[in-house]
């Protein structure tokens, strides 16, 4: 920044947390399209699953390469987690769980890229002065993923129990509908409790991931501010950034794992009968 615009913490952080966004309507309003989130998510999806497709396409039954062995171990790990929670045909849920885990993991890993170097690349190579690199630090991404999982949960509930069975479960669980004269009140409370459960699932599912990735991004930005304090500050900031990055790898992996496990649990619940 120039001397007319001195570098301070609020300006620095605000710049890095600004989305490349555009309102859906010309008049503005609540609905916005975050182009950086959408484009980065799509690119990561193509890269991640394109890589898996290439590995499986070249897979051999003989001695596997290191890359093939890594992919096979990853798939086996996901299958084991699905089998431990889903006691029916695991082939229904395993591809969904693998998709969720890989995609969320790749989006989380974007948080490990150096923010200032990436900002320079976006500005000088792509001529983009604002661009958020971490899709899962955008609450819209985590809500979209969690709502997709909720939609799958409802879909499998209706598929396995029928529309009538799902509605009966929605209106009769957990108190039942007897005696008959008491049924209208029980229906009200059953529906209320089930709606609260259905609403709380995507809320907790999405906010848990967002609540871990967004603060991690903030901490990287705060540590990056040390580089503006001189040579000693830059050296200290580099050491602290390295330490936080090593610790953050655990958060990145853990949050992708938790998001996958909750997805398995929710879909397994859709297959249960009461």
mmCIF file of C-alpha atoms in Angstrom:
data_model
loop_
_atom_site.group_PDB
_atom_site.id
_atom_site.type_symbol
_atom_site.label_atom_id
_atom_site.label_comp_id
_atom_site.label_asym_id
_atom_site.label_seq_id
_atom_site.Cartn_x
_atom_site.Cartn_y
_atom_site.Cartn_z
ATOM 1 C CA UNK A 1 0.000 0.000 0.000
ATOM 2 C CA UNK A 2 1.116 3.560 -0.616
ATOM 3 C CA UNK A 3 1.937 6.127 1.983
ATOM 4 C CA UNK A 4 -1.461 7.739 1.461
ATOM 5 C CA UNK A 5 -3.053 4.476 2.558
ATOM 6 C CA UNK A 6 -1.042 3.213 5.538
ATOM 7 C CA UNK A 7 -1.215 -0.449 6.390
ATOM 8 C CA UNK A 8 -3.239 -1.183 9.501
ATOM 9 C CA UNK A 9 -4.769 -4.348 10.868
ATOM 10 C CA UNK A 10 -8.392 -3.537 10.085
ATOM 11 C CA UNK A 11 -7.675 -2.489 6.482
ATOM 12 C CA UNK A 12 -5.422 -5.484 5.879
ATOM 13 C CA UNK A 13 -7.909 -8.017 7.267
ATOM 14 C CA UNK A 14 -10.914 -6.381 5.629
ATOM 15 C CA UNK A 15 -9.178 -6.516 2.249
ATOM 16 C CA UNK A 16 -8.414 -10.234 2.558
ATOM 17 C CA UNK A 17 -11.931 -11.044 3.804
ATOM 18 C CA UNK A 18 -13.727 -9.241 0.974
ATOM 19 C CA UNK A 19 -15.580 -11.481 -1.480
ATOM 20 C CA UNK A 20 -15.667 -11.011 -5.218
ATOM 21 C CA UNK A 21 -19.430 -10.657 -5.073
ATOM 22 C CA UNK A 22 -22.277 -9.304 -7.118
ATOM 23 C CA UNK A 23 -25.932 -8.855 -6.112
ATOM 24 C CA UNK A 24 -28.439 -11.088 -7.856
ATOM 25 C CA UNK A 25 -30.670 -8.087 -8.431
ATOM 26 C CA UNK A 26 -29.516 -4.706 -9.680
ATOM 27 C CA UNK A 27 -31.189 -3.073 -6.695
ATOM 28 C CA UNK A 28 -28.925 -5.053 -4.358
ATOM 29 C CA UNK A 29 -30.411 -6.739 -1.336
ATOM 30 C CA UNK A 30 -29.692 -9.889 0.607
ATOM 31 C CA UNK A 31 -28.924 -12.296 -2.264
ATOM 32 C CA UNK A 32 -25.329 -12.139 -3.457
ATOM 33 C CA UNK A 33 -23.233 -14.374 -5.700
ATOM 34 C CA UNK A 34 -19.738 -14.976 -4.336
ATOM 35 C CA UNK A 35 -17.877 -15.719 -7.541
ATOM 36 C CA UNK A 36 -14.628 -16.591 -5.771
ATOM 37 C CA UNK A 37 -16.354 -19.191 -3.594
ATOM 38 C CA UNK A 38 -18.264 -20.771 -6.477
ATOM 39 C CA UNK A 39 -15.345 -20.834 -8.930
ATOM 40 C CA UNK A 40 -12.786 -22.082 -6.392
ATOM 41 C CA UNK A 41 -15.164 -24.844 -5.221
ATOM 42 C CA UNK A 42 -15.793 -26.010 -8.793
ATOM 43 C CA UNK A 43 -12.099 -25.974 -9.696
ATOM 44 C CA UNK A 44 -11.191 -27.959 -6.580
ATOM 45 C CA UNK A 45 -13.947 -30.457 -7.305
ATOM 46 C CA UNK A 46 -12.694 -30.989 -10.855
ATOM 47 C CA UNK A 47 -9.065 -31.283 -9.699
ATOM 48 C CA UNK A 48 -9.794 -33.646 -6.784
ATOM 49 C CA UNK A 49 -12.154 -36.015 -8.560
ATOM 50 C CA UNK A 50 -10.260 -35.747 -11.840
ATOM 51 C CA UNK A 51 -7.183 -36.953 -9.973
ATOM 52 C CA UNK A 52 -9.096 -39.880 -8.433
ATOM 53 C CA UNK A 53 -10.569 -40.746 -11.832
ATOM 54 C CA UNK A 54 -7.134 -40.782 -13.472
ATOM 55 C CA UNK A 55 -5.714 -43.000 -10.726
ATOM 56 C CA UNK A 56 -8.593 -45.497 -10.867
ATOM 57 C CA UNK A 57 -8.478 -45.495 -14.676
ATOM 58 C CA UNK A 58 -4.820 -46.531 -14.606
ATOM 59 C CA UNK A 59 -5.200 -48.898 -11.651
ATOM 60 C CA UNK A 60 -3.697 -52.354 -12.010
ATOM 61 C CA UNK A 61 -4.272 -55.593 -10.142
ATOM 62 C CA UNK A 62 -0.542 -56.107 -9.668
ATOM 63 C CA UNK A 63 1.793 -54.251 -7.372
ATOM 64 C CA UNK A 64 0.205 -50.796 -7.011
ATOM 65 C CA UNK A 65 2.108 -47.562 -7.398
ATOM 66 C CA UNK A 66 2.446 -45.252 -4.413
ATOM 67 C CA UNK A 67 -0.312 -43.021 -5.768
ATOM 68 C CA UNK A 68 -2.656 -45.947 -6.354
ATOM 69 C CA UNK A 69 -1.891 -47.349 -2.911
ATOM 70 C CA UNK A 70 -2.654 -43.968 -1.323
ATOM 71 C CA UNK A 71 -5.997 -43.709 -3.143
ATOM 72 C CA UNK A 72 -6.903 -47.308 -2.275
ATOM 73 C CA UNK A 73 -6.086 -46.719 1.392
ATOM 74 C CA UNK A 74 -8.207 -43.546 1.385
ATOM 75 C CA UNK A 75 -11.168 -45.352 -0.175
ATOM 76 C CA UNK A 76 -10.762 -48.270 2.232
ATOM 77 C CA UNK A 77 -10.663 -45.834 5.162
ATOM 78 C CA UNK A 78 -13.948 -44.240 4.069
ATOM 79 C CA UNK A 79 -15.546 -47.662 3.485
ATOM 80 C CA UNK A 80 -14.554 -48.769 6.997
ATOM 81 C CA UNK A 81 -16.142 -45.658 8.521
ATOM 82 C CA UNK A 82 -19.340 -46.244 6.548
ATOM 83 C CA UNK A 83 -19.530 -49.915 7.568
ATOM 84 C CA UNK A 84 -19.144 -48.987 11.238
ATOM 85 C CA UNK A 85 -22.238 -46.742 11.138
ATOM 86 C CA UNK A 86 -24.334 -47.899 8.201
ATOM 87 C CA UNK A 87 -25.533 -51.477 8.625
ATOM 88 C CA UNK A 88 -27.169 -51.950 5.253
ATOM 89 C CA UNK A 89 -25.678 -51.940 1.748
ATOM 90 C CA UNK A 90 -22.742 -49.600 2.316
ATOM 91 C CA UNK A 91 -22.326 -49.062 -1.452
ATOM 92 C CA UNK A 92 -25.243 -46.618 -1.237
ATOM 93 C CA UNK A 93 -23.482 -44.281 1.186
ATOM 94 C CA UNK A 94 -19.768 -44.889 0.575
ATOM 95 C CA UNK A 95 -19.567 -42.847 -2.675
ATOM 96 C CA UNK A 96 -21.411 -39.953 -1.013
ATOM 97 C CA UNK A 97 -19.109 -40.088 2.011
ATOM 98 C CA UNK A 98 -15.991 -40.204 -0.183
ATOM 99 C CA UNK A 99 -17.230 -37.250 -2.250
ATOM 100 C CA UNK A 100 -17.948 -35.181 0.850
ATOM 101 C CA UNK A 101 -14.642 -36.022 2.533
ATOM 102 C CA UNK A 102 -12.426 -35.337 -0.499
ATOM 103 C CA UNK A 103 -14.198 -32.156 -1.572
ATOM 104 C CA UNK A 104 -14.338 -30.637 1.914
ATOM 105 C CA UNK A 105 -10.712 -31.630 2.543
ATOM 106 C CA UNK A 106 -9.487 -29.902 -0.625
ATOM 107 C CA UNK A 107 -11.498 -26.773 0.175
ATOM 108 C CA UNK A 108 -10.099 -26.741 3.704
ATOM 109 C CA UNK A 109 -6.532 -27.161 2.430
ATOM 110 C CA UNK A 110 -6.787 -23.832 0.617
ATOM 111 C CA UNK A 111 -6.407 -22.219 4.043
ATOM 112 C CA UNK A 112 -2.773 -23.370 4.134
ATOM 113 C CA UNK A 113 -1.792 -21.271 1.111
ATOM 114 C CA UNK A 114 0.151 -18.087 2.025
ATOM 115 C CA UNK A 115 -2.426 -15.296 1.918
ATOM 116 C CA UNK A 116 -0.141 -12.466 0.784
ATOM 117 C CA UNK A 117 1.506 -14.489 -1.981
ATOM 118 C CA UNK A 118 -1.885 -15.645 -3.244
ATOM 119 C CA UNK A 119 -3.214 -12.074 -3.080
ATOM 120 C CA UNK A 120 -0.246 -10.932 -5.204
ATOM 121 C CA UNK A 121 -0.899 -13.698 -7.748
ATOM 122 C CA UNK A 122 -4.613 -12.869 -7.949
ATOM 123 C CA UNK A 123 -3.864 -9.147 -8.410
ATOM 124 C CA UNK A 124 -0.943 -9.363 -10.848
ATOM 125 C CA UNK A 125 -1.702 -12.507 -12.816
ATOM 126 C CA UNK A 126 -5.500 -12.615 -12.871
ATOM 127 C CA UNK A 127 -6.091 -8.878 -12.223
ATOM 128 C CA UNK A 128 -8.425 -9.658 -9.316
ATOM 129 C CA UNK A 129 -7.977 -7.251 -6.425
ATOM 130 C CA UNK A 130 -10.215 -9.269 -4.082
ATOM 131 C CA UNK A 131 -10.508 -13.044 -3.951
ATOM 132 C CA UNK A 132 -11.259 -15.409 -1.049
ATOM 133 C CA UNK A 133 -9.321 -18.662 -1.442
ATOM 134 C CA UNK A 134 -11.058 -20.779 1.234
ATOM 135 C CA UNK A 135 -14.598 -21.821 0.220
ATOM 136 C CA UNK A 136 -15.347 -23.413 3.598
ATOM 137 C CA UNK A 137 -14.587 -20.101 5.339
ATOM 138 C CA UNK A 138 -17.697 -18.826 3.549
ATOM 139 C CA UNK A 139 -20.825 -19.760 5.488
ATOM 140 C CA UNK A 140 -22.757 -20.018 2.215
ATOM 141 C CA UNK A 141 -20.610 -22.989 1.183
ATOM 142 C CA UNK A 142 -21.043 -24.887 4.440
ATOM 143 C CA UNK A 143 -24.798 -24.217 4.470
ATOM 144 C CA UNK A 144 -25.126 -25.378 0.864
ATOM 145 C CA UNK A 145 -23.284 -28.605 1.700
ATOM 146 C CA UNK A 146 -25.310 -29.250 4.852
ATOM 147 C CA UNK A 147 -28.617 -28.522 3.084
ATOM 148 C CA UNK A 148 -27.604 -30.979 0.360
ATOM 149 C CA UNK A 149 -27.023 -33.617 3.034
ATOM 150 C CA UNK A 150 -30.412 -32.781 4.580
ATOM 151 C CA UNK A 151 -32.012 -33.196 1.153
ATOM 152 C CA UNK A 152 -30.362 -36.620 0.787
ATOM 153 C CA UNK A 153 -31.587 -37.572 4.249
ATOM 154 C CA UNK A 154 -35.192 -36.690 3.362
ATOM 155 C CA UNK A 155 -34.848 -38.405 -0.039
ATOM 156 C CA UNK A 156 -33.636 -41.683 1.478
ATOM 157 C CA UNK A 157 -36.278 -41.497 4.226
ATOM 158 C CA UNK A 158 -39.038 -41.284 1.615
ATOM 159 C CA UNK A 159 -37.356 -43.884 -0.615
ATOM 160 C CA UNK A 160 -37.040 -46.484 2.167
ATOM 161 C CA UNK A 161 -40.229 -45.780 4.127
ATOM 162 C CA UNK A 162 -42.479 -44.349 1.458
ATOM 163 C CA UNK A 163 -44.049 -40.914 1.602
ATOM 164 C CA UNK A 164 -46.738 -42.167 3.967
ATOM 165 C CA UNK A 165 -44.215 -43.840 6.256
ATOM 166 C CA UNK A 166 -42.038 -40.721 6.382
ATOM 167 C CA UNK A 167 -45.026 -38.473 7.147
ATOM 168 C CA UNK A 168 -46.229 -40.919 9.792
ATOM 169 C CA UNK A 169 -42.780 -40.861 11.407
ATOM 170 C CA UNK A 170 -42.762 -37.070 11.219
ATOM 171 C CA UNK A 171 -46.173 -36.802 12.918
ATOM 172 C CA UNK A 172 -46.016 -39.781 15.297
ATOM 173 C CA UNK A 173 -42.439 -39.685 16.649
ATOM 174 C CA UNK A 174 -41.581 -39.661 19.523
ATOM 175 C CA UNK A 175 -44.902 -39.669 21.441
ATOM 176 C CA UNK A 176 -47.122 -41.732 19.143
ATOM 177 C CA UNK A 177 -50.759 -40.934 18.328
ATOM 178 C CA UNK A 178 -52.758 -42.789 20.997
ATOM 179 C CA UNK A 179 -55.240 -42.334 22.579
ATOM 180 C CA UNK A 180 -57.241 -41.045 19.620
ATOM 181 C CA UNK A 181 -58.810 -38.096 21.430
ATOM 182 C CA UNK A 182 -55.329 -36.890 22.406
ATOM 183 C CA UNK A 183 -53.850 -37.281 18.922
ATOM 184 C CA UNK A 184 -54.162 -33.648 17.670
ATOM 185 C CA UNK A 185 -52.070 -32.354 20.574
ATOM 186 C CA UNK A 186 -49.520 -35.143 20.176
ATOM 187 C CA UNK A 187 -49.299 -34.463 16.440
ATOM 188 C CA UNK A 188 -48.505 -30.839 17.170
ATOM 189 C CA UNK A 189 -45.727 -31.673 19.632
ATOM 190 C CA UNK A 190 -44.361 -34.496 17.443
ATOM 191 C CA UNK A 191 -44.195 -32.188 14.441
ATOM 192 C CA UNK A 192 -42.631 -29.418 16.521
ATOM 193 C CA UNK A 193 -39.877 -31.661 17.886
ATOM 194 C CA UNK A 194 -39.134 -33.157 14.463
ATOM 195 C CA UNK A 195 -38.998 -29.743 12.788
ATOM 196 C CA UNK A 196 -36.556 -28.547 15.449
ATOM 197 C CA UNK A 197 -34.435 -31.641 14.775
ATOM 198 C CA UNK A 198 -34.540 -31.093 11.004
ATOM 199 C CA UNK A 199 -33.583 -27.434 11.397
ATOM 200 C CA UNK A 200 -30.813 -28.085 13.928
ATOM 201 C CA UNK A 201 -29.082 -30.691 11.758
ATOM 202 C CA UNK A 202 -27.996 -28.378 8.899
ATOM 203 C CA UNK A 203 -27.315 -25.547 11.348
ATOM 204 C CA UNK A 204 -24.908 -27.555 13.497
ATOM 205 C CA UNK A 205 -23.494 -29.391 10.478
ATOM 206 C CA UNK A 206 -22.615 -26.197 8.624
ATOM 207 C CA UNK A 207 -21.644 -23.906 11.489
ATOM 208 C CA UNK A 208 -19.229 -26.460 12.958
ATOM 209 C CA UNK A 209 -17.183 -26.475 9.755
ATOM 210 C CA UNK A 210 -17.454 -22.725 9.183
ATOM 211 C CA UNK A 211 -16.699 -21.969 12.833
ATOM 212 C CA UNK A 212 -13.368 -23.797 12.595
ATOM 213 C CA UNK A 213 -12.207 -22.618 9.182
ATOM 214 C CA UNK A 214 -13.075 -18.921 9.461
ATOM 215 C CA UNK A 215 -11.113 -18.312 12.710
ATOM 216 C CA UNK A 216 -8.205 -20.224 11.226
ATOM 217 C CA UNK A 217 -8.191 -17.822 8.297
ATOM 218 C CA UNK A 218 -8.312 -14.847 10.689
ATOM 219 C CA UNK A 219 -5.340 -16.180 12.665
ATOM 220 C CA UNK A 220 -3.269 -16.541 9.489
ATOM 221 C CA UNK A 221 -4.089 -12.920 8.613
ATOM 222 C CA UNK A 222 -3.158 -11.679 12.094
ATOM 223 C CA UNK A 223 0.146 -13.519 11.915
ATOM 224 C CA UNK A 224 0.688 -12.087 8.445
ATOM 225 C CA UNK A 225 0.523 -8.583 9.920
ATOM 226 C CA UNK A 226 3.869 -9.254 11.623
ATOM 227 C CA UNK A 227 5.589 -9.037 8.234
ATOM 228 C CA UNK A 228 4.853 -5.286 8.153
ATOM 229 C CA UNK A 229 6.697 -4.618 11.422
ATOM 230 C CA UNK A 230 10.205 -5.042 10.043
ATOM 231 C CA UNK A 231 12.759 -7.799 9.604
ATOM 232 C CA UNK A 232 12.418 -9.172 13.141
ATOM 233 C CA UNK A 233 8.632 -9.135 12.886
ATOM 234 C CA UNK A 234 8.751 -10.858 9.515
ATOM 235 C CA UNK A 235 10.995 -13.610 10.916
ATOM 236 C CA UNK A 236 8.775 -14.057 13.981
ATOM 237 C CA UNK A 237 5.680 -14.058 11.788
ATOM 238 C CA UNK A 238 7.177 -16.737 9.538
ATOM 239 C CA UNK A 239 7.931 -18.975 12.532
ATOM 240 C CA UNK A 240 4.477 -18.462 14.029
ATOM 241 C CA UNK A 241 2.826 -19.023 10.649
ATOM 242 C CA UNK A 242 4.690 -22.292 10.236
ATOM 243 C CA UNK A 243 3.679 -23.445 13.704
ATOM 244 C CA UNK A 244 0.042 -22.527 13.176
ATOM 245 C CA UNK A 245 0.044 -24.146 9.721
ATOM 246 C CA UNK A 246 1.304 -27.443 11.182
ATOM 247 C CA UNK A 247 -1.384 -27.340 13.867
ATOM 248 C CA UNK A 248 -4.018 -26.236 11.354
ATOM 249 C CA UNK A 249 -3.380 -29.320 9.233
ATOM 250 C CA UNK A 250 -4.977 -31.328 12.048
ATOM 251 C CA UNK A 251 -8.005 -29.014 12.038
ATOM 252 C CA UNK A 252 -8.318 -29.254 8.252
ATOM 253 C CA UNK A 253 -8.287 -33.066 8.329
ATOM 254 C CA UNK A 254 -10.457 -33.348 11.428
ATOM 255 C CA UNK A 255 -13.174 -31.042 10.130
ATOM 256 C CA UNK A 256 -13.376 -32.890 6.812
ATOM 257 C CA UNK A 257 -13.610 -36.162 8.748
ATOM 258 C CA UNK A 258 -16.309 -34.859 11.099
ATOM 259 C CA UNK A 259 -18.354 -33.470 8.209
ATOM 260 C CA UNK A 260 -18.143 -36.850 6.462
ATOM 261 C CA UNK A 261 -19.071 -38.794 9.612
ATOM 262 C CA UNK A 262 -22.109 -36.607 10.287
ATOM 263 C CA UNK A 263 -23.188 -37.111 6.685
ATOM 264 C CA UNK A 264 -22.997 -40.883 7.187
ATOM 265 C CA UNK A 265 -24.899 -40.658 10.473
ATOM 266 C CA UNK A 266 -27.699 -38.549 9.008
ATOM 267 C CA UNK A 267 -28.163 -40.823 5.995
ATOM 268 C CA UNK A 268 -28.036 -43.895 8.270
ATOM 269 C CA UNK A 269 -30.791 -42.337 10.386
ATOM 270 C CA UNK A 270 -32.887 -41.996 7.229
ATOM 271 C CA UNK A 271 -32.742 -45.775 6.783
ATOM 272 C CA UNK A 272 -33.817 -46.536 10.356
ATOM 273 C CA UNK A 273 -37.371 -47.500 11.177
ATOM 274 C CA UNK A 274 -39.092 -46.917 14.495
#
